[in-house]
mmCIF file of C-alpha atoms in Angstrom:
data_model
loop_
_atom_site.group_PDB
_atom_site.id
_atom_site.type_symbol
_atom_site.label_atom_id
_atom_site.label_comp_id
_atom_site.label_asym_id
_atom_site.label_seq_id
_atom_site.Cartn_x
_atom_site.Cartn_y
_atom_site.Cartn_z
ATOM 1 C CA UNK A 1 -120.324 39.905 73.617
ATOM 2 C CA UNK A 2 -119.373 38.638 77.084
ATOM 3 C CA UNK A 3 -115.979 39.609 78.532
ATOM 4 C CA UNK A 4 -114.762 36.040 78.027
ATOM 5 C CA UNK A 5 -115.938 36.020 74.426
ATOM 6 C CA UNK A 6 -114.112 39.315 73.903
ATOM 7 C CA UNK A 7 -110.950 37.786 75.333
ATOM 8 C CA UNK A 8 -111.279 34.803 73.029
ATOM 9 C CA UNK A 9 -111.629 37.064 69.992
ATOM 10 C CA UNK A 10 -108.642 39.090 71.147
ATOM 11 C CA UNK A 11 -106.406 36.058 71.736
ATOM 12 C CA UNK A 12 -107.445 34.456 68.452
ATOM 13 C CA UNK A 13 -106.589 37.652 66.559
ATOM 14 C CA UNK A 14 -103.276 38.029 68.362
ATOM 15 C CA UNK A 15 -102.193 34.455 67.620
ATOM 16 C CA UNK A 16 -103.769 33.967 64.199
ATOM 17 C CA UNK A 17 -100.284 33.629 62.681
ATOM 18 C CA UNK A 18 -99.197 31.021 65.247
ATOM 19 C CA UNK A 19 -99.920 27.305 65.294
ATOM 20 C CA UNK A 20 -101.150 25.675 68.487
ATOM 21 C CA UNK A 21 -100.219 24.178 70.895
ATOM 22 C CA UNK A 22 -98.950 27.441 72.347
ATOM 23 C CA UNK A 23 -99.022 29.355 75.627
ATOM 24 C CA UNK A 24 -99.475 33.046 76.237
ATOM 25 C CA UNK A 25 -99.401 35.615 78.989
ATOM 26 C CA UNK A 26 -101.769 38.567 78.767
ATOM 27 C CA UNK A 27 -99.518 41.389 79.991
ATOM 28 C CA UNK A 28 -102.411 43.726 80.770
ATOM 29 C CA UNK A 29 -103.857 41.094 83.118
ATOM 30 C CA UNK A 30 -100.400 40.253 84.533
ATOM 31 C CA UNK A 31 -99.741 43.890 85.393
ATOM 32 C CA UNK A 32 -103.216 44.379 86.878
ATOM 33 C CA UNK A 33 -102.701 41.313 89.069
ATOM 34 C CA UNK A 34 -99.330 42.677 90.190
ATOM 35 C CA UNK A 35 -100.958 45.923 91.281
ATOM 36 C CA UNK A 36 -103.643 44.002 93.151
ATOM 37 C CA UNK A 37 -101.014 42.017 95.065
ATOM 38 C CA UNK A 38 -99.226 45.220 96.050
ATOM 39 C CA UNK A 39 -102.497 46.782 97.183
ATOM 40 C CA UNK A 40 -103.282 43.787 99.360
ATOM 41 C CA UNK A 41 -99.741 43.746 100.763
ATOM 42 C CA UNK A 42 -100.388 47.188 102.252
ATOM 43 C CA UNK A 43 -96.902 48.561 101.724
ATOM 44 C CA UNK A 44 -94.917 45.475 102.712
ATOM 45 C CA UNK A 45 -92.557 44.056 100.076
ATOM 46 C CA UNK A 46 -93.791 41.152 97.955
ATOM 47 C CA UNK A 47 -91.235 38.429 97.268
ATOM 48 C CA UNK A 48 -91.963 36.707 93.940
ATOM 49 C CA UNK A 49 -92.307 32.912 94.024
ATOM 50 C CA UNK A 50 -90.350 31.691 91.003
ATOM 51 C CA UNK A 51 -92.073 28.296 91.092
ATOM 52 C CA UNK A 52 -95.258 30.066 90.050
ATOM 53 C CA UNK A 53 -93.721 31.876 87.058
ATOM 54 C CA UNK A 54 -90.803 29.716 85.802
ATOM 55 C CA UNK A 55 -89.830 32.429 83.355
ATOM 56 C CA UNK A 56 -86.902 34.770 83.986
ATOM 57 C CA UNK A 57 -88.294 37.582 81.842
ATOM 58 C CA UNK A 58 -91.546 37.669 83.812
ATOM 59 C CA UNK A 59 -89.700 37.472 87.123
ATOM 60 C CA UNK A 60 -87.777 40.534 85.988
ATOM 61 C CA UNK A 61 -90.991 42.266 84.899
ATOM 62 C CA UNK A 62 -92.553 41.771 88.323
ATOM 63 C CA UNK A 63 -89.405 42.837 90.189
ATOM 64 C CA UNK A 64 -89.112 45.999 88.098
ATOM 65 C CA UNK A 65 -92.341 47.208 89.705
ATOM 66 C CA UNK A 66 -91.765 49.116 92.980
ATOM 67 C CA UNK A 67 -93.065 47.058 95.871
ATOM 68 C CA UNK A 68 -91.774 43.708 94.655
ATOM 69 C CA UNK A 69 -88.441 42.673 96.142
ATOM 70 C CA UNK A 70 -86.553 39.403 95.962
ATOM 71 C CA UNK A 71 -87.246 35.924 94.654
ATOM 72 C CA UNK A 72 -88.479 32.834 96.470
ATOM 73 C CA UNK A 73 -86.959 29.857 94.616
ATOM 74 C CA UNK A 74 -87.679 26.145 94.783
ATOM 75 C CA UNK A 75 -84.368 24.293 94.273
ATOM 76 C CA UNK A 76 -80.763 25.115 95.051
ATOM 77 C CA UNK A 77 -79.707 24.625 91.418
ATOM 78 C CA UNK A 78 -82.354 27.150 90.345
ATOM 79 C CA UNK A 79 -81.235 29.542 93.080
ATOM 80 C CA UNK A 80 -77.625 29.477 91.892
ATOM 81 C CA UNK A 81 -78.703 29.880 88.258
ATOM 82 C CA UNK A 82 -80.815 32.924 89.102
ATOM 83 C CA UNK A 83 -78.032 34.440 91.215
ATOM 84 C CA UNK A 84 -75.551 34.035 88.380
ATOM 85 C CA UNK A 85 -78.069 35.754 86.098
ATOM 86 C CA UNK A 86 -78.090 38.817 88.346
ATOM 87 C CA UNK A 87 -80.928 38.209 90.805
ATOM 88 C CA UNK A 88 -79.406 39.550 93.997
ATOM 89 C CA UNK A 89 -81.827 38.271 96.653
ATOM 90 C CA UNK A 90 -82.919 34.636 96.301
ATOM 91 C CA UNK A 91 -84.580 32.807 99.186
ATOM 92 C CA UNK A 92 -84.655 29.042 98.705
ATOM 93 C CA UNK A 93 -88.035 28.033 100.137
ATOM 94 C CA UNK A 94 -87.264 24.339 100.671
ATOM 95 C CA UNK A 95 -84.393 22.415 102.277
ATOM 96 C CA UNK A 96 -81.923 20.889 99.839
ATOM 97 C CA UNK A 97 -79.662 17.848 99.697
ATOM 98 C CA UNK A 98 -77.711 19.133 96.668
ATOM 99 C CA UNK A 99 -74.119 18.590 97.761
ATOM 100 C CA UNK A 100 -72.614 19.909 94.535
ATOM 101 C CA UNK A 101 -74.776 23.012 94.823
ATOM 102 C CA UNK A 102 -73.685 23.644 98.400
ATOM 103 C CA UNK A 103 -70.049 23.299 97.349
ATOM 104 C CA UNK A 104 -70.610 25.958 94.663
ATOM 105 C CA UNK A 105 -72.414 28.224 97.104
ATOM 106 C CA UNK A 106 -69.701 28.037 99.745
ATOM 107 C CA UNK A 107 -66.946 28.681 97.195
ATOM 108 C CA UNK A 108 -68.396 31.743 95.445
ATOM 109 C CA UNK A 109 -68.734 35.100 97.200
ATOM 110 C CA UNK A 110 -71.332 36.440 94.753
ATOM 111 C CA UNK A 111 -73.562 33.388 95.145
ATOM 112 C CA UNK A 112 -73.157 33.354 98.917
ATOM 113 C CA UNK A 113 -74.282 36.993 99.143
ATOM 114 C CA UNK A 114 -77.333 36.419 96.940
ATOM 115 C CA UNK A 115 -78.735 33.068 98.091
ATOM 116 C CA UNK A 116 -80.348 32.160 101.406
ATOM 117 C CA UNK A 117 -80.960 28.479 102.167
ATOM 118 C CA UNK A 118 -83.771 26.964 104.225
ATOM 119 C CA UNK A 119 -83.188 24.756 107.261
ATOM 120 C CA UNK A 120 -85.403 23.186 109.901
ATOM 121 C CA UNK A 121 -82.999 20.539 111.260
ATOM 122 C CA UNK A 122 -79.355 20.635 112.417
ATOM 123 C CA UNK A 123 -78.675 17.681 110.093
ATOM 124 C CA UNK A 124 -79.166 20.049 107.165
ATOM 125 C CA UNK A 125 -76.356 22.225 108.501
ATOM 126 C CA UNK A 126 -74.185 19.106 108.777
ATOM 127 C CA UNK A 127 -74.874 18.333 105.136
ATOM 128 C CA UNK A 128 -73.781 21.819 104.065
ATOM 129 C CA UNK A 129 -70.577 21.562 106.078
ATOM 130 C CA UNK A 130 -69.810 18.123 104.647
ATOM 131 C CA UNK A 131 -70.280 19.458 101.120
ATOM 132 C CA UNK A 132 -68.198 22.641 101.493
ATOM 133 C CA UNK A 133 -64.874 21.228 100.370
ATOM 134 C CA UNK A 134 -62.482 24.157 100.268
ATOM 135 C CA UNK A 135 -65.317 26.705 100.183
ATOM 136 C CA UNK A 136 -65.280 29.059 103.139
ATOM 137 C CA UNK A 137 -67.961 31.593 102.262
ATOM 138 C CA UNK A 138 -70.567 32.309 104.924
ATOM 139 C CA UNK A 139 -73.886 30.622 104.086
ATOM 140 C CA UNK A 140 -77.046 32.620 104.716
ATOM 141 C CA UNK A 141 -79.733 30.648 106.567
ATOM 142 C CA UNK A 142 -83.489 30.976 107.033
ATOM 143 C CA UNK A 143 -85.507 28.942 109.533
ATOM 144 C CA UNK A 144 -88.929 27.574 108.625
ATOM 145 C CA UNK A 145 -91.841 27.512 111.046
ATOM 146 C CA UNK A 146 -94.564 24.861 110.873
ATOM 147 C CA UNK A 147 -97.837 26.716 110.341
ATOM 148 C CA UNK A 148 -100.284 23.816 110.580
ATOM 149 C CA UNK A 149 -103.329 24.182 112.781
ATOM 150 C CA UNK A 150 -103.463 21.588 115.569
ATOM 151 C CA UNK A 151 -106.764 20.856 117.266
ATOM 152 C CA UNK A 152 -107.834 18.537 120.076
ATOM 153 C CA UNK A 153 -104.397 18.315 121.564
ATOM 154 C CA UNK A 154 -102.738 17.702 118.230
ATOM 155 C CA UNK A 155 -104.932 14.765 117.252
ATOM 156 C CA UNK A 156 -106.244 16.825 114.326
ATOM 157 C CA UNK A 157 -103.725 18.491 112.015
ATOM 158 C CA UNK A 158 -104.685 20.870 109.207
ATOM 159 C CA UNK A 159 -101.949 22.080 106.907
ATOM 160 C CA UNK A 160 -98.984 20.870 104.888
ATOM 161 C CA UNK A 161 -96.366 18.609 106.451
ATOM 162 C CA UNK A 162 -93.374 20.880 106.171
ATOM 163 C CA UNK A 163 -91.106 21.976 109.029
ATOM 164 C CA UNK A 164 -90.952 20.014 112.313
ATOM 165 C CA UNK A 165 -90.321 23.315 114.141
ATOM 166 C CA UNK A 166 -93.447 24.637 115.775
ATOM 167 C CA UNK A 167 -92.853 26.338 119.123
ATOM 168 C CA UNK A 168 -90.765 29.429 119.939
ATOM 169 C CA UNK A 169 -88.349 27.356 122.008
ATOM 170 C CA UNK A 170 -87.707 24.942 119.132
ATOM 171 C CA UNK A 171 -86.886 27.694 116.662
ATOM 172 C CA UNK A 172 -84.782 29.574 119.201
ATOM 173 C CA UNK A 173 -82.754 26.409 119.841
ATOM 174 C CA UNK A 174 -82.052 25.921 116.140
ATOM 175 C CA UNK A 175 -81.219 29.623 115.876
ATOM 176 C CA UNK A 176 -78.617 29.109 118.608
ATOM 177 C CA UNK A 177 -77.246 26.113 116.688
ATOM 178 C CA UNK A 178 -76.776 28.301 113.630
ATOM 179 C CA UNK A 179 -75.215 31.096 115.662
ATOM 180 C CA UNK A 180 -72.697 28.695 117.249
ATOM 181 C CA UNK A 181 -71.516 27.241 113.963
ATOM 182 C CA UNK A 182 -68.837 29.078 112.001
ATOM 183 C CA UNK A 183 -69.648 29.590 108.343
ATOM 184 C CA UNK A 184 -73.375 30.285 108.784
ATOM 185 C CA UNK A 185 -75.432 33.408 109.382
ATOM 186 C CA UNK A 186 -79.081 33.414 110.391
ATOM 187 C CA UNK A 187 -80.919 36.076 108.372
ATOM 188 C CA UNK A 188 -84.590 35.103 108.214
ATOM 189 C CA UNK A 189 -87.667 33.189 109.317
ATOM 190 C CA UNK A 190 -90.261 31.848 106.898
ATOM 191 C CA UNK A 191 -93.753 30.437 107.460
ATOM 192 C CA UNK A 192 -96.047 29.415 104.612
ATOM 193 C CA UNK A 193 -99.649 28.962 105.723
ATOM 194 C CA UNK A 194 -100.783 26.825 102.798
ATOM 195 C CA UNK A 195 -104.064 25.852 104.465
ATOM 196 C CA UNK A 196 -104.986 29.555 104.445
ATOM 197 C CA UNK A 197 -103.236 30.824 101.305
ATOM 198 C CA UNK A 198 -103.709 27.756 99.141
ATOM 199 C CA UNK A 199 -107.192 26.394 99.835
ATOM 200 C CA UNK A 200 -110.273 27.818 98.142
ATOM 201 C CA UNK A 201 -113.109 28.860 100.426
ATOM 202 C CA UNK A 202 -115.902 29.308 97.875
ATOM 203 C CA UNK A 203 -116.112 26.043 95.948
ATOM 204 C CA UNK A 204 -119.028 26.028 93.500
ATOM 205 C CA UNK A 205 -121.684 23.511 94.495
ATOM 206 C CA UNK A 206 -120.161 22.838 97.932
ATOM 207 C CA UNK A 207 -121.553 25.503 100.282
ATOM 208 C CA UNK A 208 -121.113 23.511 103.495
ATOM 209 C CA UNK A 209 -117.507 22.644 102.740
ATOM 210 C CA UNK A 210 -116.807 26.260 101.764
ATOM 211 C CA UNK A 211 -118.253 27.540 105.029
ATOM 212 C CA UNK A 212 -116.195 25.001 106.987
ATOM 213 C CA UNK A 213 -113.033 26.137 105.180
ATOM 214 C CA UNK A 214 -113.758 29.788 105.984
ATOM 215 C CA UNK A 215 -114.261 28.963 109.668
ATOM 216 C CA UNK A 216 -111.083 26.879 109.748
ATOM 217 C CA UNK A 217 -109.073 29.634 108.084
ATOM 218 C CA UNK A 218 -110.324 32.272 110.505
ATOM 219 C CA UNK A 219 -109.219 30.119 113.442
ATOM 220 C CA UNK A 220 -105.909 29.290 111.750
ATOM 221 C CA UNK A 221 -105.086 32.942 111.048
ATOM 222 C CA UNK A 222 -105.622 33.930 114.685
ATOM 223 C CA UNK A 223 -103.628 31.001 116.051
ATOM 224 C CA UNK A 224 -100.737 31.495 113.651
ATOM 225 C CA UNK A 225 -100.521 35.264 114.153
ATOM 226 C CA UNK A 226 -100.030 34.785 117.888
ATOM 227 C CA UNK A 227 -97.575 31.922 117.509
ATOM 228 C CA UNK A 228 -95.592 33.581 114.723
ATOM 229 C CA UNK A 229 -95.156 36.742 116.790
ATOM 230 C CA UNK A 230 -93.852 34.689 119.719
ATOM 231 C CA UNK A 231 -91.505 32.726 117.456
ATOM 232 C CA UNK A 232 -90.077 35.858 115.866
ATOM 233 C CA UNK A 233 -89.519 37.443 119.272
ATOM 234 C CA UNK A 234 -87.699 34.325 120.477
ATOM 235 C CA UNK A 235 -85.495 34.114 117.393
ATOM 236 C CA UNK A 236 -84.672 37.840 117.528
ATOM 237 C CA UNK A 237 -83.294 37.328 121.033
ATOM 238 C CA UNK A 238 -80.694 35.063 119.411
ATOM 239 C CA UNK A 239 -80.345 36.990 116.136
ATOM 240 C CA UNK A 240 -81.325 40.635 116.724
ATOM 241 C CA UNK A 241 -80.191 41.585 113.213
ATOM 242 C CA UNK A 242 -82.681 39.251 111.523
ATOM 243 C CA UNK A 243 -83.225 40.683 108.028
ATOM 244 C CA UNK A 244 -86.701 39.394 107.186
ATOM 245 C CA UNK A 245 -89.741 37.450 108.325
ATOM 246 C CA UNK A 246 -91.530 35.993 105.305
ATOM 247 C CA UNK A 247 -95.069 34.679 105.253
ATOM 248 C CA UNK A 248 -98.222 34.223 103.284
ATOM 249 C CA UNK A 249 -99.067 33.341 99.730
ATOM 250 C CA UNK A 250 -101.373 34.709 97.060
ATOM 251 C CA UNK A 251 -104.542 33.697 98.880
ATOM 252 C CA UNK A 252 -103.614 35.262 102.217
ATOM 253 C CA UNK A 253 -101.500 38.296 101.310
ATOM 254 C CA UNK A 254 -103.645 40.918 103.041
ATOM 255 C CA UNK A 255 -104.074 38.864 106.215
ATOM 256 C CA UNK A 256 -100.405 37.943 106.573
ATOM 257 C CA UNK A 257 -99.196 41.453 105.743
ATOM 258 C CA UNK A 258 -101.331 42.802 108.590
ATOM 259 C CA UNK A 259 -99.222 40.925 111.165
ATOM 260 C CA UNK A 260 -96.672 43.207 112.784
ATOM 261 C CA UNK A 261 -94.099 40.416 113.040
ATOM 262 C CA UNK A 262 -94.095 39.822 109.269
ATOM 263 C CA UNK A 263 -91.780 42.044 107.227
ATOM 264 C CA UNK A 264 -92.555 40.686 103.746
ATOM 265 C CA UNK A 265 -95.063 38.443 101.994
ATOM 266 C CA UNK A 266 -94.577 35.900 99.220
ATOM 267 C CA UNK A 267 -96.733 35.537 96.124
ATOM 268 C CA UNK A 268 -96.426 34.347 92.568
ATOM 269 C CA UNK A 269 -99.485 32.411 91.419
ATOM 270 C CA UNK A 270 -101.557 35.568 91.758
ATOM 271 C CA UNK A 271 -99.696 37.019 88.772
ATOM 272 C CA UNK A 272 -100.946 34.263 86.446
ATOM 273 C CA UNK A 273 -104.239 33.502 88.327
ATOM 274 C CA UNK A 274 -104.690 29.819 87.480
ATOM 275 C CA UNK A 275 -107.932 27.873 87.778
ATOM 276 C CA UNK A 276 -107.593 27.009 91.493
ATOM 277 C CA UNK A 277 -107.998 30.667 92.435
ATOM 278 C CA UNK A 278 -111.542 30.766 91.105
ATOM 279 C CA UNK A 279 -112.669 29.346 94.469
ATOM 280 C CA UNK A 280 -111.439 32.217 96.679
ATOM 281 C CA UNK A 281 -113.322 35.011 98.397
ATOM 282 C CA UNK A 282 -110.153 36.793 99.558
ATOM 283 C CA UNK A 283 -109.420 38.238 96.106
ATOM 284 C CA UNK A 284 -110.310 38.023 92.448
ATOM 285 C CA UNK A 285 -107.748 38.364 89.700
ATOM 286 C CA UNK A 286 -107.641 38.288 85.928
ATOM 287 C CA UNK A 287 -106.539 35.058 84.228
ATOM 288 C CA UNK A 288 -103.222 36.006 82.641
ATOM 289 C CA UNK A 289 -101.653 32.690 81.578
ATOM 290 C CA UNK A 290 -103.452 30.435 79.121
ATOM 291 C CA UNK A 291 -102.578 27.752 76.618
ATOM 292 C CA UNK A 292 -104.245 26.862 73.323
ATOM 293 C CA UNK A 293 -104.712 23.442 71.755
ATOM 294 C CA UNK A 294 -105.826 22.951 68.135
ATOM 295 C CA UNK A 295 -109.012 21.219 67.076
ATOM 296 C CA UNK A 296 -107.923 18.196 65.011
ATOM 297 C CA UNK A 297 -111.134 16.130 64.878
ATOM 298 C CA UNK A 298 -114.909 16.565 64.859
ATOM 299 C CA UNK A 299 -116.086 13.091 65.897
ATOM 300 C CA UNK A 300 -119.783 13.972 66.044
ATOM 301 C CA UNK A 301 -122.430 16.470 67.022
ATOM 302 C CA UNK A 302 -121.483 18.394 70.142
ATOM 303 C CA UNK A 303 -117.931 17.042 70.190
ATOM 304 C CA UNK A 304 -114.448 18.025 69.052
ATOM 305 C CA UNK A 305 -111.027 16.571 69.731
ATOM 306 C CA UNK A 306 -107.973 18.713 70.457
ATOM 307 C CA UNK A 307 -104.335 17.698 70.291
ATOM 308 C CA UNK A 308 -102.717 17.037 73.680
ATOM 309 C CA UNK A 309 -104.091 18.362 76.944
ATOM 310 C CA UNK A 310 -103.036 15.884 79.617
ATOM 311 C CA UNK A 311 -101.351 18.485 81.820
ATOM 312 C CA UNK A 312 -102.479 17.661 85.387
ATOM 313 C CA UNK A 313 -101.297 19.742 88.313
ATOM 314 C CA UNK A 314 -99.453 18.386 91.342
ATOM 315 C CA UNK A 315 -101.270 17.502 94.549
ATOM 316 C CA UNK A 316 -103.853 14.914 95.500
ATOM 317 C CA UNK A 317 -105.368 13.579 92.240
ATOM 318 C CA UNK A 318 -108.814 14.880 91.391
ATOM 319 C CA UNK A 319 -110.790 16.789 88.797
ATOM 320 C CA UNK A 320 -109.639 20.068 90.313
ATOM 321 C CA UNK A 321 -106.075 19.200 89.197
ATOM 322 C CA UNK A 322 -106.997 19.216 85.506
ATOM 323 C CA UNK A 323 -106.747 22.227 83.210
ATOM 324 C CA UNK A 324 -110.160 23.723 82.498
ATOM 325 C CA UNK A 325 -111.431 24.379 78.956
ATOM 326 C CA UNK A 326 -111.959 28.131 79.121
ATOM 327 C CA UNK A 327 -112.601 29.610 75.670
ATOM 328 C CA UNK A 328 -114.972 29.242 73.972
ATOM 329 C CA UNK A 329 -117.324 28.952 76.909
ATOM 330 C CA UNK A 330 -119.426 25.840 77.299
ATOM 331 C CA UNK A 331 -116.907 23.022 76.701
ATOM 332 C CA UNK A 332 -116.323 20.158 79.111
ATOM 333 C CA UNK A 333 -114.336 16.928 79.279
ATOM 334 C CA UNK A 334 -115.752 13.573 78.287
ATOM 335 C CA UNK A 335 -115.990 11.913 81.729
ATOM 336 C CA UNK A 336 -114.817 8.602 80.265
ATOM 337 C CA UNK A 337 -111.633 10.001 78.698
ATOM 338 C CA UNK A 338 -110.759 13.191 80.587
ATOM 339 C CA UNK A 339 -107.617 15.072 79.517
ATOM 340 C CA UNK A 340 -105.483 12.847 77.320
ATOM 341 C CA UNK A 341 -101.760 12.774 76.738
ATOM 342 C CA UNK A 342 -102.075 12.945 72.936
ATOM 343 C CA UNK A 343 -105.696 13.901 72.354
ATOM 344 C CA UNK A 344 -108.574 15.251 74.419
ATOM 345 C CA UNK A 345 -112.250 15.010 73.431
ATOM 346 C CA UNK A 346 -114.365 17.999 74.454
ATOM 347 C CA UNK A 347 -118.145 18.033 74.639
ATOM 348 C CA UNK A 348 -120.737 20.798 74.581
ATOM 349 C CA UNK A 349 -122.817 22.853 72.197
ATOM 350 C CA UNK A 350 -119.865 25.225 71.641
ATOM 351 C CA UNK A 351 -118.092 22.372 69.872
ATOM 352 C CA UNK A 352 -120.415 22.643 66.873
ATOM 353 C CA UNK A 353 -119.062 26.115 66.056
ATOM 354 C CA UNK A 354 -115.440 24.974 66.043
ATOM 355 C CA UNK A 355 -113.614 24.062 62.832
ATOM 356 C CA UNK A 356 -110.523 21.962 62.247
ATOM 357 C CA UNK A 357 -107.535 24.139 63.154
ATOM 358 C CA UNK A 358 -109.424 26.430 65.528
ATOM 359 C CA UNK A 359 -107.916 27.045 68.949
ATOM 360 C CA UNK A 360 -109.445 26.036 72.271
ATOM 361 C CA UNK A 361 -108.020 28.032 75.178
ATOM 362 C CA UNK A 362 -107.377 26.392 78.554
ATOM 363 C CA UNK A 363 -106.360 27.546 82.019
ATOM 364 C CA UNK A 364 -104.026 25.338 84.006
ATOM 365 C CA UNK A 365 -105.094 24.324 87.506
ATOM 366 C CA UNK A 366 -101.865 25.757 88.939
ATOM 367 C CA UNK A 367 -99.543 28.515 87.802
ATOM 368 C CA UNK A 368 -95.932 27.710 86.925
ATOM 369 C CA UNK A 369 -96.473 24.046 86.116
ATOM 370 C CA UNK A 370 -97.845 25.172 82.757
ATOM 371 C CA UNK A 371 -94.324 26.237 81.822
ATOM 372 C CA UNK A 372 -93.025 22.679 82.083
ATOM 373 C CA UNK A 373 -95.085 21.961 78.931
ATOM 374 C CA UNK A 374 -94.065 24.932 76.773
ATOM 375 C CA UNK A 375 -90.678 26.337 75.870
ATOM 376 C CA UNK A 376 -91.921 29.903 75.344
ATOM 377 C CA UNK A 377 -94.650 32.262 76.402
ATOM 378 C CA UNK A 378 -96.121 34.602 73.801
ATOM 379 C CA UNK A 379 -96.721 38.021 75.316
ATOM 380 C CA UNK A 380 -100.025 39.618 74.355
ATOM 381 C CA UNK A 381 -100.900 43.280 74.710
ATOM 382 C CA UNK A 382 -104.398 44.134 73.555
ATOM 383 C CA UNK A 383 -104.937 42.032 70.447
ATOM 384 C CA UNK A 384 -101.271 41.774 69.416
ATOM 385 C CA UNK A 385 -98.395 39.476 70.271
ATOM 386 C CA UNK A 386 -95.610 41.885 71.168
ATOM 387 C CA UNK A 387 -92.934 39.344 72.010
ATOM 388 C CA UNK A 388 -92.054 35.859 73.150
ATOM 389 C CA UNK A 389 -89.921 34.880 76.127
ATOM 390 C CA UNK A 390 -88.447 31.502 77.076
ATOM 391 C CA UNK A 391 -89.706 29.531 80.029
ATOM 392 C CA UNK A 392 -87.243 27.640 82.200
ATOM 393 C CA UNK A 393 -87.834 24.704 79.857
ATOM 394 C CA UNK A 394 -87.058 26.932 76.890
ATOM 395 C CA UNK A 395 -83.719 27.785 78.481
ATOM 396 C CA UNK A 396 -82.947 24.096 78.839
ATOM 397 C CA UNK A 397 -83.642 24.015 82.570
ATOM 398 C CA UNK A 398 -85.644 21.355 84.396
ATOM 399 C CA UNK A 399 -85.029 21.820 88.100
ATOM 400 C CA UNK A 400 -87.463 19.169 89.316
#
């Protein structure tokens, strides 16, 4: 029996009493992935990206492990919700225009101590001030650095379009703007190198592209390490008590952690290990989050139909954004129909061994987006379900 076949047998036994659709997290794999992230971080704290988990219980499980510290959130409403629930260090990774949220933040001492907001433009500070109302609590601020790689004098740009702040002088100037304004305190700098941490460099069947990605990432890491060090030095001249410099992502943890200027790394997807991480040479993890769909039709030889399945991931549309049929091995989408909203045909010789009511196990292309489709995650240890925990959706929360 192959390891994947053994996993299928184990998951089927564990969930035999449960009807699909359902989602699970294999806690043995989750914990092993957590240890791997800590090993790659080389002793620097790992801040958990909540967007990648979207489950409070699993955020707490990760943070209970020594070496993990703090949450990286994705909306201000989520940040305030987590802070009220007892998470004491929440870094909002994206700028916000949530006026009501800023009013709450500035009026509540507990929230103001726990939450740090992201800015890359003085206009964002203006928005906070305009939303304060009677709130006078000091708002913690983090500056974001643009990490994109610029080549040929800037004519070629590789990397996400995030912050407009790129050079040490630009970040130092915004740092001075924060320092001059009452009601704000600069506490951190963040830089997410998505073109290094979030792009696979070993794509099956595309050796030339994979080699080009590896070359690009090597150049990008060197360029960013030098620029990030200069930026941090410039900002520390303005704010010598800077609390943290955050960088990285699951795919670049060991490289980012090696930079002296970085004090902590961020990761989250590496706890679930979704499909997109199959194309990386920097690490290999154990798939921990899966979902099962039931076989409801057998339309012919070499074909079955499962209920649901149209759960594409965000990003540029493409086949790599679809969940992948994982267990049993040997299933594939019908190229004419793909993953459907209500039903999904699957082809392959493995289909002939499936009966009505059997489960087909899938891996999502990304990590936390799976949780927008399910209200609970069944926790599996060995071949038993030992509990179930609500996702954000299961707690009635939809932050985006």
